[in-house]
Coordinates of C-alpha atoms in Angstrom, one line a residue:
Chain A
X1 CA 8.6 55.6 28.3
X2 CA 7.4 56.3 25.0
X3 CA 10.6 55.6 23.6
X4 CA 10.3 51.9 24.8
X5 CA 6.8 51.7 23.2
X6 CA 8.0 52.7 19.8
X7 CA 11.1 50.4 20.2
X8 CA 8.4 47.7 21.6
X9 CA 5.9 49.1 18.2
X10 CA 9.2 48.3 15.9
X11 CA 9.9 44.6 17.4
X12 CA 5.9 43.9 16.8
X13 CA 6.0 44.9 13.7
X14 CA 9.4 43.4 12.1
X15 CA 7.7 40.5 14.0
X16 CA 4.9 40.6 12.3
X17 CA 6.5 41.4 8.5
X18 CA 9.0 38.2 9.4
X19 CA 6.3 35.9 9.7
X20 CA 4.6 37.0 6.5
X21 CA 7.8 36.9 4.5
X22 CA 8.3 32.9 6.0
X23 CA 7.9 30.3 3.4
X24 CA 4.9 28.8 3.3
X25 CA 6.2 24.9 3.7
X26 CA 9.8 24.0 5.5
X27 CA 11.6 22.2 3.2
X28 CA 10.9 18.6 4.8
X29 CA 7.1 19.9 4.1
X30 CA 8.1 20.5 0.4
X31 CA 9.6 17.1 -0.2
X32 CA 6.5 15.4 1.5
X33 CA 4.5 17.2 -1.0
X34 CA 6.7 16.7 -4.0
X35 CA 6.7 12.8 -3.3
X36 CA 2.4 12.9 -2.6
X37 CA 2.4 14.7 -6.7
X38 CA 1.0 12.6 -9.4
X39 CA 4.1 13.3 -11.2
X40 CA 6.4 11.3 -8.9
X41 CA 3.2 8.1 -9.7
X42 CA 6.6 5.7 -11.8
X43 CA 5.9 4.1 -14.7
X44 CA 4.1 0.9 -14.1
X45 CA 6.6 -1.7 -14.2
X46 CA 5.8 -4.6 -16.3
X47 CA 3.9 -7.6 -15.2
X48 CA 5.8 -10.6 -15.9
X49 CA 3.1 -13.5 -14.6
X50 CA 0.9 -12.3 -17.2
X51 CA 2.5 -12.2 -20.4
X52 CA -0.3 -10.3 -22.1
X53 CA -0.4 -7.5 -19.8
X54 CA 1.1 -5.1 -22.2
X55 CA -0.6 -6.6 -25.5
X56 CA -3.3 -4.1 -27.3
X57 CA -5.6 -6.8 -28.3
X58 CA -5.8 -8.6 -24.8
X59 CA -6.6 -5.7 -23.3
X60 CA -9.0 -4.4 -26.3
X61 CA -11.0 -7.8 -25.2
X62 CA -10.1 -7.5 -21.4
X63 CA -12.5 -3.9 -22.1
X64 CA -15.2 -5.6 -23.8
X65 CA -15.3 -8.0 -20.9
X66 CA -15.3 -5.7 -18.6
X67 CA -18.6 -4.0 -19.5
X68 CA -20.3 -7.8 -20.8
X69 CA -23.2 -8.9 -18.8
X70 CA -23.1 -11.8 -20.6
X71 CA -20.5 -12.9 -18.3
X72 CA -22.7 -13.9 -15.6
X73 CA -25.0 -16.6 -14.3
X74 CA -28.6 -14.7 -15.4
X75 CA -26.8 -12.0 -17.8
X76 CA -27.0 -8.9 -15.7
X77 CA -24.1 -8.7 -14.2
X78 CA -21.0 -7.2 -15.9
X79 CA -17.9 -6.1 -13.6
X80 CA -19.3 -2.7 -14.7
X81 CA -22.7 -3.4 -12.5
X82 CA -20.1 -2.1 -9.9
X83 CA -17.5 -0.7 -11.5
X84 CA -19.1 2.0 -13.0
X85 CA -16.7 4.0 -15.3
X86 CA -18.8 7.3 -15.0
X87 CA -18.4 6.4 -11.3
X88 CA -14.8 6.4 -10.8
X89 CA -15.6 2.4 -11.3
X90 CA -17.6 2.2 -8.4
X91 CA -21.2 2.1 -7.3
X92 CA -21.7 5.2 -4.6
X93 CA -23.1 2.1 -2.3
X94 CA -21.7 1.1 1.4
X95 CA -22.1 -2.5 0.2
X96 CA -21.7 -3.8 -3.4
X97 CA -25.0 -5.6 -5.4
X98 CA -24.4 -8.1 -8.1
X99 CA -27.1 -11.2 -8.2
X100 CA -26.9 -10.7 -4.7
X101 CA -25.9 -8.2 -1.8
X102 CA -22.2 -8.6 -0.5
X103 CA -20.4 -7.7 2.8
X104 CA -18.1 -5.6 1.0
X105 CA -17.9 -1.7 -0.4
X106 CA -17.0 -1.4 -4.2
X107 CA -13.0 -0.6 -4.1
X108 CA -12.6 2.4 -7.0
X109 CA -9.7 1.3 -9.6
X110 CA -8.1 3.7 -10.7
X111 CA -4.3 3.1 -10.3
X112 CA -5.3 -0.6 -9.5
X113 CA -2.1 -2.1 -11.6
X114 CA -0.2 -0.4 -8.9
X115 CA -1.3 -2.6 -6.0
X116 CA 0.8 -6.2 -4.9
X117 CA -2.9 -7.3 -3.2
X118 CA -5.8 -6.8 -4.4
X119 CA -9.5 -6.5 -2.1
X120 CA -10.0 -4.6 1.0
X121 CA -8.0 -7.8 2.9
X122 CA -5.5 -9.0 -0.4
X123 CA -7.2 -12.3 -1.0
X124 CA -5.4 -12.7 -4.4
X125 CA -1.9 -11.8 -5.1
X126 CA -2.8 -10.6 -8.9
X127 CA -4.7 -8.2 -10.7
X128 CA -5.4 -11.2 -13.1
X129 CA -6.1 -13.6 -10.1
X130 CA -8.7 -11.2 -8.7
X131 CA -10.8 -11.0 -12.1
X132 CA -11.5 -14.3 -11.7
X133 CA -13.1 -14.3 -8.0
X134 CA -16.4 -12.0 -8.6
X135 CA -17.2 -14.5 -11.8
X136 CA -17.9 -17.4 -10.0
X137 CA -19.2 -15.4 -6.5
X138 CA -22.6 -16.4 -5.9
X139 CA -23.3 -12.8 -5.2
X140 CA -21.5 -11.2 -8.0
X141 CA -21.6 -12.6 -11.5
X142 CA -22.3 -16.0 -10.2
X143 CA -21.5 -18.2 -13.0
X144 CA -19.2 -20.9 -13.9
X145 CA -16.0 -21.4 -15.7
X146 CA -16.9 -24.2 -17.5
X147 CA -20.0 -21.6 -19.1
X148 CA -17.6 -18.8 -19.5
X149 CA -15.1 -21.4 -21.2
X150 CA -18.1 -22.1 -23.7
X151 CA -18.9 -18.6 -24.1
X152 CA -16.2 -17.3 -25.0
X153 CA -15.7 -20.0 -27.8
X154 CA -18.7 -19.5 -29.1
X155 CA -18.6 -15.3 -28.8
X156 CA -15.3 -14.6 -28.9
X157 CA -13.0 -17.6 -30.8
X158 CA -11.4 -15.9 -33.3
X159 CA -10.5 -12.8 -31.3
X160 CA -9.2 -15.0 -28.5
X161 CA -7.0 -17.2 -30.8
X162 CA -5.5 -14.7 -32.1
X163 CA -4.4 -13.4 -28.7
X164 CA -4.1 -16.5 -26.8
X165 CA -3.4 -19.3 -29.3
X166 CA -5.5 -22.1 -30.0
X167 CA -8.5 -23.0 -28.0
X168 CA -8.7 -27.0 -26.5
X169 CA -11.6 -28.9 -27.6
X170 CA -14.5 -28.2 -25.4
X171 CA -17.2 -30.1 -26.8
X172 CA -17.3 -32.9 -24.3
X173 CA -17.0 -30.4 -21.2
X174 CA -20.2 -30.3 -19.6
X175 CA -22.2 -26.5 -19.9
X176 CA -21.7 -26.1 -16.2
X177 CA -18.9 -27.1 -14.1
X178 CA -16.4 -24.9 -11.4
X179 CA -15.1 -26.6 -8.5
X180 CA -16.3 -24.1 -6.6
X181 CA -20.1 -23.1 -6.1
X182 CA -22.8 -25.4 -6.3
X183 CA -23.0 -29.5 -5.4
X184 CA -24.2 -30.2 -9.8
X185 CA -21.2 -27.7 -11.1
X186 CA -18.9 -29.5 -8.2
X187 CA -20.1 -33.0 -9.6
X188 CA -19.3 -32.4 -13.0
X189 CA -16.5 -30.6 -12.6
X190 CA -15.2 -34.1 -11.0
X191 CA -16.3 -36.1 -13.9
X192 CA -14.2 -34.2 -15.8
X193 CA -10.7 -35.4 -17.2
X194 CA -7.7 -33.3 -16.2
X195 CA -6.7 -32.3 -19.5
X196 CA -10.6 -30.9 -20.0
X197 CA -10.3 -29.1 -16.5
X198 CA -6.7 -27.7 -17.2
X199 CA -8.4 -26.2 -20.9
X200 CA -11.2 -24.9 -19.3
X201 CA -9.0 -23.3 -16.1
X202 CA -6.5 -22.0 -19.1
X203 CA -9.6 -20.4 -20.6
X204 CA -10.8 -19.1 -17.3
X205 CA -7.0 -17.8 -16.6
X206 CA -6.7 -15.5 -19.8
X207 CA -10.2 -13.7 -19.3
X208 CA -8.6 -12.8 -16.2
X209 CA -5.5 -11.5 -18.1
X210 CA -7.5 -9.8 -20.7
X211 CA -9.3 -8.1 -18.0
X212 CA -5.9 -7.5 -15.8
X213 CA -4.2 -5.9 -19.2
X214 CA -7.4 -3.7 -19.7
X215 CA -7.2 -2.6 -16.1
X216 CA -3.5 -1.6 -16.7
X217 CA -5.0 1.5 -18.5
X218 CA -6.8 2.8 -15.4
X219 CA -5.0 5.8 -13.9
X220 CA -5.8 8.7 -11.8
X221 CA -6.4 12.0 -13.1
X222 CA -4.0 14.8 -11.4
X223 CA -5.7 17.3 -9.6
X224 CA -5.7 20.7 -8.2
X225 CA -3.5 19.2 -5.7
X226 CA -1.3 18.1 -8.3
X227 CA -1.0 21.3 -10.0
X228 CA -0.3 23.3 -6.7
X229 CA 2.2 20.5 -6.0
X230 CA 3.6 21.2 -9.0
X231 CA 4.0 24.7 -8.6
X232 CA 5.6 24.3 -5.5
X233 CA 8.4 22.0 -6.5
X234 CA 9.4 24.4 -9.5
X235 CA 9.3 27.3 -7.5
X236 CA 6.6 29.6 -9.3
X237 CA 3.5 30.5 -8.2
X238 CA 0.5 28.6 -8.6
X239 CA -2.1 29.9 -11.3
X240 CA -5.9 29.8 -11.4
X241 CA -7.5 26.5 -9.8
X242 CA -4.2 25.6 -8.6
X243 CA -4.4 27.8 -5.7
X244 CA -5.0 26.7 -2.4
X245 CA -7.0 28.6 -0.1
X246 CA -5.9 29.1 3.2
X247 CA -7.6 26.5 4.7
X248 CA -7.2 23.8 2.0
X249 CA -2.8 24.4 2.9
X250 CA -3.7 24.3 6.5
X251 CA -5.3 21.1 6.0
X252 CA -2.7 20.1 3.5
X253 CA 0.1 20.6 6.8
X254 CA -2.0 18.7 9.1
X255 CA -2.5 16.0 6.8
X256 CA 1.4 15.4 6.5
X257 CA 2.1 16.7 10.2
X258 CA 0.2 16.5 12.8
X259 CA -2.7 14.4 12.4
X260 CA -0.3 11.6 10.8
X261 CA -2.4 10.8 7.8
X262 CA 0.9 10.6 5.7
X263 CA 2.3 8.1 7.9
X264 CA 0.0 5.2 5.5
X265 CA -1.5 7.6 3.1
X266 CA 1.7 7.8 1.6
X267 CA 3.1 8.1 -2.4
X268 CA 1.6 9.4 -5.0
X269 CA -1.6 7.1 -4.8
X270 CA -2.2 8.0 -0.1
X271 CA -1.3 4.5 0.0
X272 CA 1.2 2.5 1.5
X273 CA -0.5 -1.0 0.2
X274 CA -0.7 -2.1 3.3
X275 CA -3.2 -3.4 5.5
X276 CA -4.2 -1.5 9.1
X277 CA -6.7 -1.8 11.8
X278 CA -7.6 1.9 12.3
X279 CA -10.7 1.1 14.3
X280 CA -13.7 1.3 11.9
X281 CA -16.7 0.1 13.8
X282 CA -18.3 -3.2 11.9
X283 CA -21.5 -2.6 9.5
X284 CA -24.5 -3.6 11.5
X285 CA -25.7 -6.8 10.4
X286 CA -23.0 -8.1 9.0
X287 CA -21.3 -11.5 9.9
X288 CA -17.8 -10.5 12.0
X289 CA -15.4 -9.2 9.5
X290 CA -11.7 -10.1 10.4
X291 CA -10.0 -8.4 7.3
X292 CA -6.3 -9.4 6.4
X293 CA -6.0 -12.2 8.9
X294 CA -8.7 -14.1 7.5
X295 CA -6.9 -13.9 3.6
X296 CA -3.5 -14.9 4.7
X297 CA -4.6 -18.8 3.7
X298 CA -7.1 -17.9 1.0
X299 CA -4.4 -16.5 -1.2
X300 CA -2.1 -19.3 -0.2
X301 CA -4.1 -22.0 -1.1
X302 CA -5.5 -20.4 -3.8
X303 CA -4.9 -21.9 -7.0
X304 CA -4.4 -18.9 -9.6
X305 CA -1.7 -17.7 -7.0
X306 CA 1.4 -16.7 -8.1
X307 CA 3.3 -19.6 -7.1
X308 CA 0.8 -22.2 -9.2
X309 CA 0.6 -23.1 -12.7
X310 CA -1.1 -20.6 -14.3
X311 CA 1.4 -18.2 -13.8
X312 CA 4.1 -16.7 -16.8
X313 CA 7.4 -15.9 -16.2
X314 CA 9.4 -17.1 -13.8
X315 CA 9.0 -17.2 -9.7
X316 CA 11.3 -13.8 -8.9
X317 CA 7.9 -12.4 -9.2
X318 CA 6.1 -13.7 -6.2
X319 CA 8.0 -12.1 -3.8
X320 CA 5.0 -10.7 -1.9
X321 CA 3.7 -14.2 -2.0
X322 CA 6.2 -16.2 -0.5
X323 CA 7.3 -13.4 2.2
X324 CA 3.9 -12.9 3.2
X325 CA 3.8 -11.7 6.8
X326 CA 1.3 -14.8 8.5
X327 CA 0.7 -14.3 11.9
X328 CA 0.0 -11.2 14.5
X329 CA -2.4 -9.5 16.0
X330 CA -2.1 -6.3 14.1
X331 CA -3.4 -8.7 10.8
X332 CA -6.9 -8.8 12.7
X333 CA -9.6 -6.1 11.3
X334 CA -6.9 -4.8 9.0
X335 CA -7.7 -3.6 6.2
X336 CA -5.9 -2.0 2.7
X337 CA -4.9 1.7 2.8
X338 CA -7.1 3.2 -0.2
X339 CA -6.4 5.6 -2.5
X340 CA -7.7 9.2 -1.1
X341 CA -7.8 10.5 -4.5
X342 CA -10.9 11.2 -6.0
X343 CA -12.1 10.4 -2.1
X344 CA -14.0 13.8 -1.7
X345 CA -16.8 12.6 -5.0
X346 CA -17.4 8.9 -4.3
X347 CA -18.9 8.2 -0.7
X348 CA -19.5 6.0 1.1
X349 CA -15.9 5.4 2.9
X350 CA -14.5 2.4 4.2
X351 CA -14.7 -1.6 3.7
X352 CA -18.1 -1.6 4.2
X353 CA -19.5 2.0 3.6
X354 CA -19.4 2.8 7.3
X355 CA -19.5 6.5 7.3
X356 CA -21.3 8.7 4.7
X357 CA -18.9 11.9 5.1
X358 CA -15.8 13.2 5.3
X359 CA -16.1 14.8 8.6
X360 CA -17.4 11.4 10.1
X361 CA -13.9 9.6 8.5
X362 CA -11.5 12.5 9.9
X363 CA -13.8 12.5 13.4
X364 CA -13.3 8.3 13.8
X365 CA -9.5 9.2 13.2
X366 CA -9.0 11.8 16.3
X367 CA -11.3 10.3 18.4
X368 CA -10.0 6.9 17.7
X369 CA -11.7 4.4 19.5
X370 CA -11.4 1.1 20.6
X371 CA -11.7 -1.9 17.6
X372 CA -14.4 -4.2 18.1
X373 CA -11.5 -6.9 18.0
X374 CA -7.4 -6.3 18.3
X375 CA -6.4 -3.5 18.7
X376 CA -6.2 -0.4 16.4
X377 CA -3.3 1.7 15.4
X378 CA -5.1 5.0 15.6
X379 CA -4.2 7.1 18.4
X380 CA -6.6 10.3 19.6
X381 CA -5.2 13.5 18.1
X382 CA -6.5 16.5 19.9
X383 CA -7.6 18.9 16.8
X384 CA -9.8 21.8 16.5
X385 CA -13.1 22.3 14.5
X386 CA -11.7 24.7 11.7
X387 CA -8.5 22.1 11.6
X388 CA -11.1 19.3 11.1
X389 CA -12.8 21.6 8.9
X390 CA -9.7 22.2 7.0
X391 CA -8.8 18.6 6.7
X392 CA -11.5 17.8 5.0
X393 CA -10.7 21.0 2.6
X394 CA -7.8 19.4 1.9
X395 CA -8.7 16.2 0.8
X396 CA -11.1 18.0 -1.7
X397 CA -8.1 19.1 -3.3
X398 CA -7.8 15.4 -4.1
X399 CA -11.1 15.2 -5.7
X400 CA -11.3 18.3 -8.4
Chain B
X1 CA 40.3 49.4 26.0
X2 CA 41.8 46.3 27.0
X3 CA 38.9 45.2 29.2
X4 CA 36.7 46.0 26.3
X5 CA 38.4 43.4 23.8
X6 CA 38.2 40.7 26.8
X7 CA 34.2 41.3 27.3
X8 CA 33.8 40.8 23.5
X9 CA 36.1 38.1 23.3
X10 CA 34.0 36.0 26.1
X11 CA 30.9 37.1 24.1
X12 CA 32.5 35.6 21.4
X13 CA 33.3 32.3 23.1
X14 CA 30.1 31.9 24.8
X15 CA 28.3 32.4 21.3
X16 CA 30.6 29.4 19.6
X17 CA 29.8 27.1 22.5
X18 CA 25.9 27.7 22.1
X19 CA 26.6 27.1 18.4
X20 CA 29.0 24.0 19.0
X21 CA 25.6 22.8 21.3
X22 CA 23.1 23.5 18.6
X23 CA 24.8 22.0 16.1
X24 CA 25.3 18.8 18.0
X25 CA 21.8 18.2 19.4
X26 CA 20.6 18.8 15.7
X27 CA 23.3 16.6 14.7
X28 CA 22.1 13.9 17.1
X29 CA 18.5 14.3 15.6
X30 CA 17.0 16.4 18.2
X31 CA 13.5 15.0 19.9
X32 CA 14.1 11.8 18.3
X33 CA 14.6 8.9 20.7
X34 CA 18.1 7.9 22.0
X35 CA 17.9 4.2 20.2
X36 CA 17.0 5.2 17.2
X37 CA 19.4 8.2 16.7
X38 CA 22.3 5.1 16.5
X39 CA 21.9 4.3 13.0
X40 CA 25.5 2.4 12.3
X41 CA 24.9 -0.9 10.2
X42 CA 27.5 -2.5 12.1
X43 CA 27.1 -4.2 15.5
X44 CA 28.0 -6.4 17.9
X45 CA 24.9 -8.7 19.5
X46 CA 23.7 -8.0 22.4
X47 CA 25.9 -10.1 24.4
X48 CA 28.9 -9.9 22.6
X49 CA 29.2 -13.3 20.5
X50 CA 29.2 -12.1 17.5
X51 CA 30.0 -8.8 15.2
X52 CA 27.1 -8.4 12.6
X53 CA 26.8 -6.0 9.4
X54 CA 24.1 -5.5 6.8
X55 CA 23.8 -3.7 3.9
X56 CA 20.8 -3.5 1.4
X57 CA 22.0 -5.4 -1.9
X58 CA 21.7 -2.6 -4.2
X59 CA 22.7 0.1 -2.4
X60 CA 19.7 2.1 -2.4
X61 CA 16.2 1.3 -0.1
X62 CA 13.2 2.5 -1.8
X63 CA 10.0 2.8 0.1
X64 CA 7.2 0.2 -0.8
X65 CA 9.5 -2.0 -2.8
X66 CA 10.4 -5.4 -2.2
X67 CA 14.3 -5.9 -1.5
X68 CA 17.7 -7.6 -0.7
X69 CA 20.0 -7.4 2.2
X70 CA 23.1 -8.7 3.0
X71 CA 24.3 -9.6 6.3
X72 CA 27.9 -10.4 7.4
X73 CA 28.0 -12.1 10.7
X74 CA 31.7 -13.0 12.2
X75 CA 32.8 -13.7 15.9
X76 CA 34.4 -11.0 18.3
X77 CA 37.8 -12.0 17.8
X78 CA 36.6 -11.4 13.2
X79 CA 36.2 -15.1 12.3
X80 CA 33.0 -15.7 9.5
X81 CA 30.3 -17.5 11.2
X82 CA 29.2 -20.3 9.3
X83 CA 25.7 -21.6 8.5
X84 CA 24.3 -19.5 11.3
X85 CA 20.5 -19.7 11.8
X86 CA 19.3 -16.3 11.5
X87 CA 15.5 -15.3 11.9
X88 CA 14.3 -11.5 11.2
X89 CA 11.8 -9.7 12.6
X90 CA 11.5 -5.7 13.7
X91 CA 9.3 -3.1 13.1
X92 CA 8.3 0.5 13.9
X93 CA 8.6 1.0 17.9
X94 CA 6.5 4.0 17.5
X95 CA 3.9 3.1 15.4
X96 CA 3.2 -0.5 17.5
X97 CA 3.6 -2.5 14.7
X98 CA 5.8 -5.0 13.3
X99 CA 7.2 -5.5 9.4
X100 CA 4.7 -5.5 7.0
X101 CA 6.6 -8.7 5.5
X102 CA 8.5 -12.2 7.1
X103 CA 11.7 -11.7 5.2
X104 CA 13.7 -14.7 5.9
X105 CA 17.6 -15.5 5.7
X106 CA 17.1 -17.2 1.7
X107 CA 20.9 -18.0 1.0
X108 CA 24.3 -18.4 2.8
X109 CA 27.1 -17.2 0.6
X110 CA 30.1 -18.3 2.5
X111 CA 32.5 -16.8 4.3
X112 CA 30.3 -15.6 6.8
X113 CA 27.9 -13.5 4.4
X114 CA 23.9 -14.2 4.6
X115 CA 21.0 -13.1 2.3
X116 CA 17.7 -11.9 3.7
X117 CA 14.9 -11.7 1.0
X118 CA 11.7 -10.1 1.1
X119 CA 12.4 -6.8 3.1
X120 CA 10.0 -4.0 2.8
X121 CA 9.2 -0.7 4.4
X122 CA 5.9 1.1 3.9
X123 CA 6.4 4.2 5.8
X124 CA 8.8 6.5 6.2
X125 CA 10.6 6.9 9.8
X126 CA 12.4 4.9 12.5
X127 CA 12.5 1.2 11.4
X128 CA 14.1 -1.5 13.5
X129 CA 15.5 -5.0 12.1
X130 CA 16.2 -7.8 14.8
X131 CA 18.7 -10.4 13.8
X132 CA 18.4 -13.5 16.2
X133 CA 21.3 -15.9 15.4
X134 CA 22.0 -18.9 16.4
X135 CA 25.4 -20.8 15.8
X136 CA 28.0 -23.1 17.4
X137 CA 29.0 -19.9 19.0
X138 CA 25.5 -19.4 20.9
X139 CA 22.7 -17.8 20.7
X140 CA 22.5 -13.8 20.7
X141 CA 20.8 -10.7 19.0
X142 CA 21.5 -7.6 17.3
X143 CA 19.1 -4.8 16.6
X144 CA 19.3 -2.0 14.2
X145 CA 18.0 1.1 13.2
X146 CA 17.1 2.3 10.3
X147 CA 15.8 5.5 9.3
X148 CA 14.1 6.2 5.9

């Protein structure tokens, strides 16, 4: 009898000393985790419809743009106002404020070159495109291009010229005019000739590519995620901050098993670039927001797309553009998969700030209910409090 | 003696016919679903009319990106199917959700060889493509999958 209790003792205890001596990650774990590391982020290929994406001096005046509140209707508002570069360029609010409140949360930017659409739904198909829409929102910068065309003559000439070639003649263009926004800036903008409308669109095009070339410097910082990541693909052990706790690697193998976060959290930025309905509950207050399904014509008949004729280079580049998925149900209250880095030290979370915490985020995920309209992809996941818990000490790891 | 090497011998069997089992359920891709454990790129449609292949253009499929395939459709008996109407569409059966893209047949090379442009794949995991072509033939489908 007691000989089977010691033999029993033995089994428990080499048991016991296997399970210690088992890796820590399988190796399909260990790939996930190598391909989620900073260091896999590729070099950012170049941008071929803007031709001065990769020029020092248009993206030396795409920076002074950036943080110039001249560039607005009442000269407050600079893209800064909301991108706040102390902030991870963003504004800590659920809903953005420029001259007015809008219906949408600050996106951060780091890593924006990275992205083929750009806003929560992918409105614009261009980093340069999408510097041009907040300048002529009512309820961001809220000015004109024909002002902006005038401004930047009288500010900027010589440092433009040099960049972008001679400027047209703008002294008969009128000191308002878009064809957007307002019935007086509509009016003149029709009593313009075309050859005064393309100079002043061509105008309104490069501060966009300034901007775009600046933004091109924005990257991620690598974290204590990235350093433990590190250490695990080489194979030594991780030093100082870049240990995990135990709960921050439990989290860690939840995140890319099985709560399914990896599934569109995925690459080195947690994104797939794609657009999901994962059932966020709308903003109260708020006009219905119908996310990607409601951009698929915007950026088609937008004119600073990259199939019109403000583009460089030639049309191999619009790819995403002309294969554009259209139509489906899954398009309806999808929104893009953000970046979870730096997630952990910026809420607000979601398209429209809907949930101040972490824990709220991961909870809406397991519990998954029901979108307000279609249908979301979430399915419930059954997970504990300390796995929660640990979830959320995981995608800390992202933010330090 | 004799009945000694015999038991050891049947141990022996019995162990490399649990291994022989192992190794093809892992093989097979264990707990994966029947359809998509059939990963060949060649096929014939659904109802027989034709025999289709597809390969991506550069060899390689990289997550996220953007890319080329090329589809060679023929009849049963091996003749190239000409100027075939071909329209794509698939997805990721267990994620409920379709391609994140419309690629669409771009170019026919002759000789029964297609293009299809604007492929992409976001996720890793069981994709499927759907070819539906249409030629003098008939109409039939072939669906693949594809595992990245």
């Amino acid at each position: 009898m007691t000989r089977i209790a010691a033999v029993c003792l033995a089994f428990a205890l080499m048991a016991t000393l296997a399970a210690c001596g088992k890796p820590q990650f399988s190796d399909a774990e260990k790939a996930t985790i190598a391909s989620l590391a900073l260091s896999a982020l590729p070099l950012l290929e170049p941008d071929t419809t803007n031709r001065f994406a990769d020029d020092p001096g248009a993206a030396a005046l795409g920076s002074t743009l950036f943080f110039d509140q001249k560039l607005s209707r009442d000269g407050t508002v600079s893209c800064s106002t909301c991108h706040k570069i102390e902030r991870q360029f963003q504004d800590d609010l659920p809903l953005a404020v420029g001259v007015g409140r809008t219906n949408r949360r600050t996106m951060p930017l780091a890593g924006v070159a990275y992205n083929a659409w750009f806003f929560w739904d992918g409105r614009r198909d261009s980093l340069w495109s999408q510097a041009l829409t907040p300048l002529e929102n009512p309820l961001e910068h809220a000015g004109n291009r024909a002002a902006y065309a005038h401004y930047i003559e009288a500010r900027f000439g010589e440092r433009y010229e040099r960049i972008f070639g001679p400027l047209p003649d703008l002294s008969a263009v009128p000191a308002n005019a878009t064809p957007l926004g307002a019935d007086v800036e509509k009016a003149a903008w029709a009593s313009m000739t075309d050859s005064q409308r393309d100079g002043v669109n061509r105008i309104f095009v490069n501060i966009g590519k300034a901007i775009a070339a600046f933004e091109r410097s924005l990257m991620p910082p690598p974290t204590r995620f990235d350093r433990f990541a590190e250490a695990l693909a080489s194979g030594t052990e991780p030093q100082g901050d870049a240990i995990l706790s135990d709960e921050e690697v439990q989290g860690l193998k939840l995140f890319i098993g099985r709560a399914n976060c990896v599934t569109c959290h995925n690459g080195p930025l947690f994104t797939d670039g794609s657009f999901h309905n994962v059932g966020v509950p709308p903003a109260a207050n708020l006009p219905p927001d119908r996310g990607r399904i409601d951009a698929v014509a915007e950026v088609e008949a937008d004119p600073f797309n990259c199939l019109g004729p403000y583009r460089d280079g030639g049309p191999d580049a619009c790819g995403e553009l002309r294969f554009i998925r259209k139509t489906g149900e899954e398009l309806v209250r999808a929104f893009k998969t953000p970046s979870l880095r730096g997630a952990a030290t910026r809420p607000p979370y979601m398209h429209a700030g809907q949930f101040a915490t972490l824990e709220q985020v991961v909870a809406n995920y397991l519990d998954a209910p029901a979108s307000v309209e279609s249908t979301t992809e979430q399915h419930p996941v059954q997970l504990s409090e300390r796995e929660r818990a640990a979830l959320v000490a995981f995608l800390k790891t992202l933010g330090e | 003696m004799a009945s000694l090497g015999r038991y050891l011998l049947a141990a022996f069997g019995l162990a490399a016919v649990l291994l022989g089992v192992l190794a093809a359920v892992y093989v097979s891709g264990f707990g994966r679903h029947d359809a998509a454990s059939d990963i060949s790129r060649s096929r014939k449609t659904a109802n027989g009319l034709f025999m289709v292949s597809i390969e991506p253009e550069k060899g390689a499929v990289r997550q996220g990106e953007l890319h080329t395939w090329l589809v060679t459709v023929t009849t049963a008996a091996g003749q190239p199917v000409e100027y075939a109407a071909i329209d794509v569409s698939g997805g990721m059966p267990e994620h409920n959700h379709g391609l994140p893209t419309s690629p669409q047949v771009t170019d026919y090379l002759g000789n029964g060889h297609y293009r299809i442009e604007g492929m992409k794949f976001t996720m890793r995991g069981w994709w499927q493509l759907r070819l539906s072509i249409s030629a003098a033939a008939g109409s039939d489908t072939a669906i693949f999958n594809l595992a990245l």
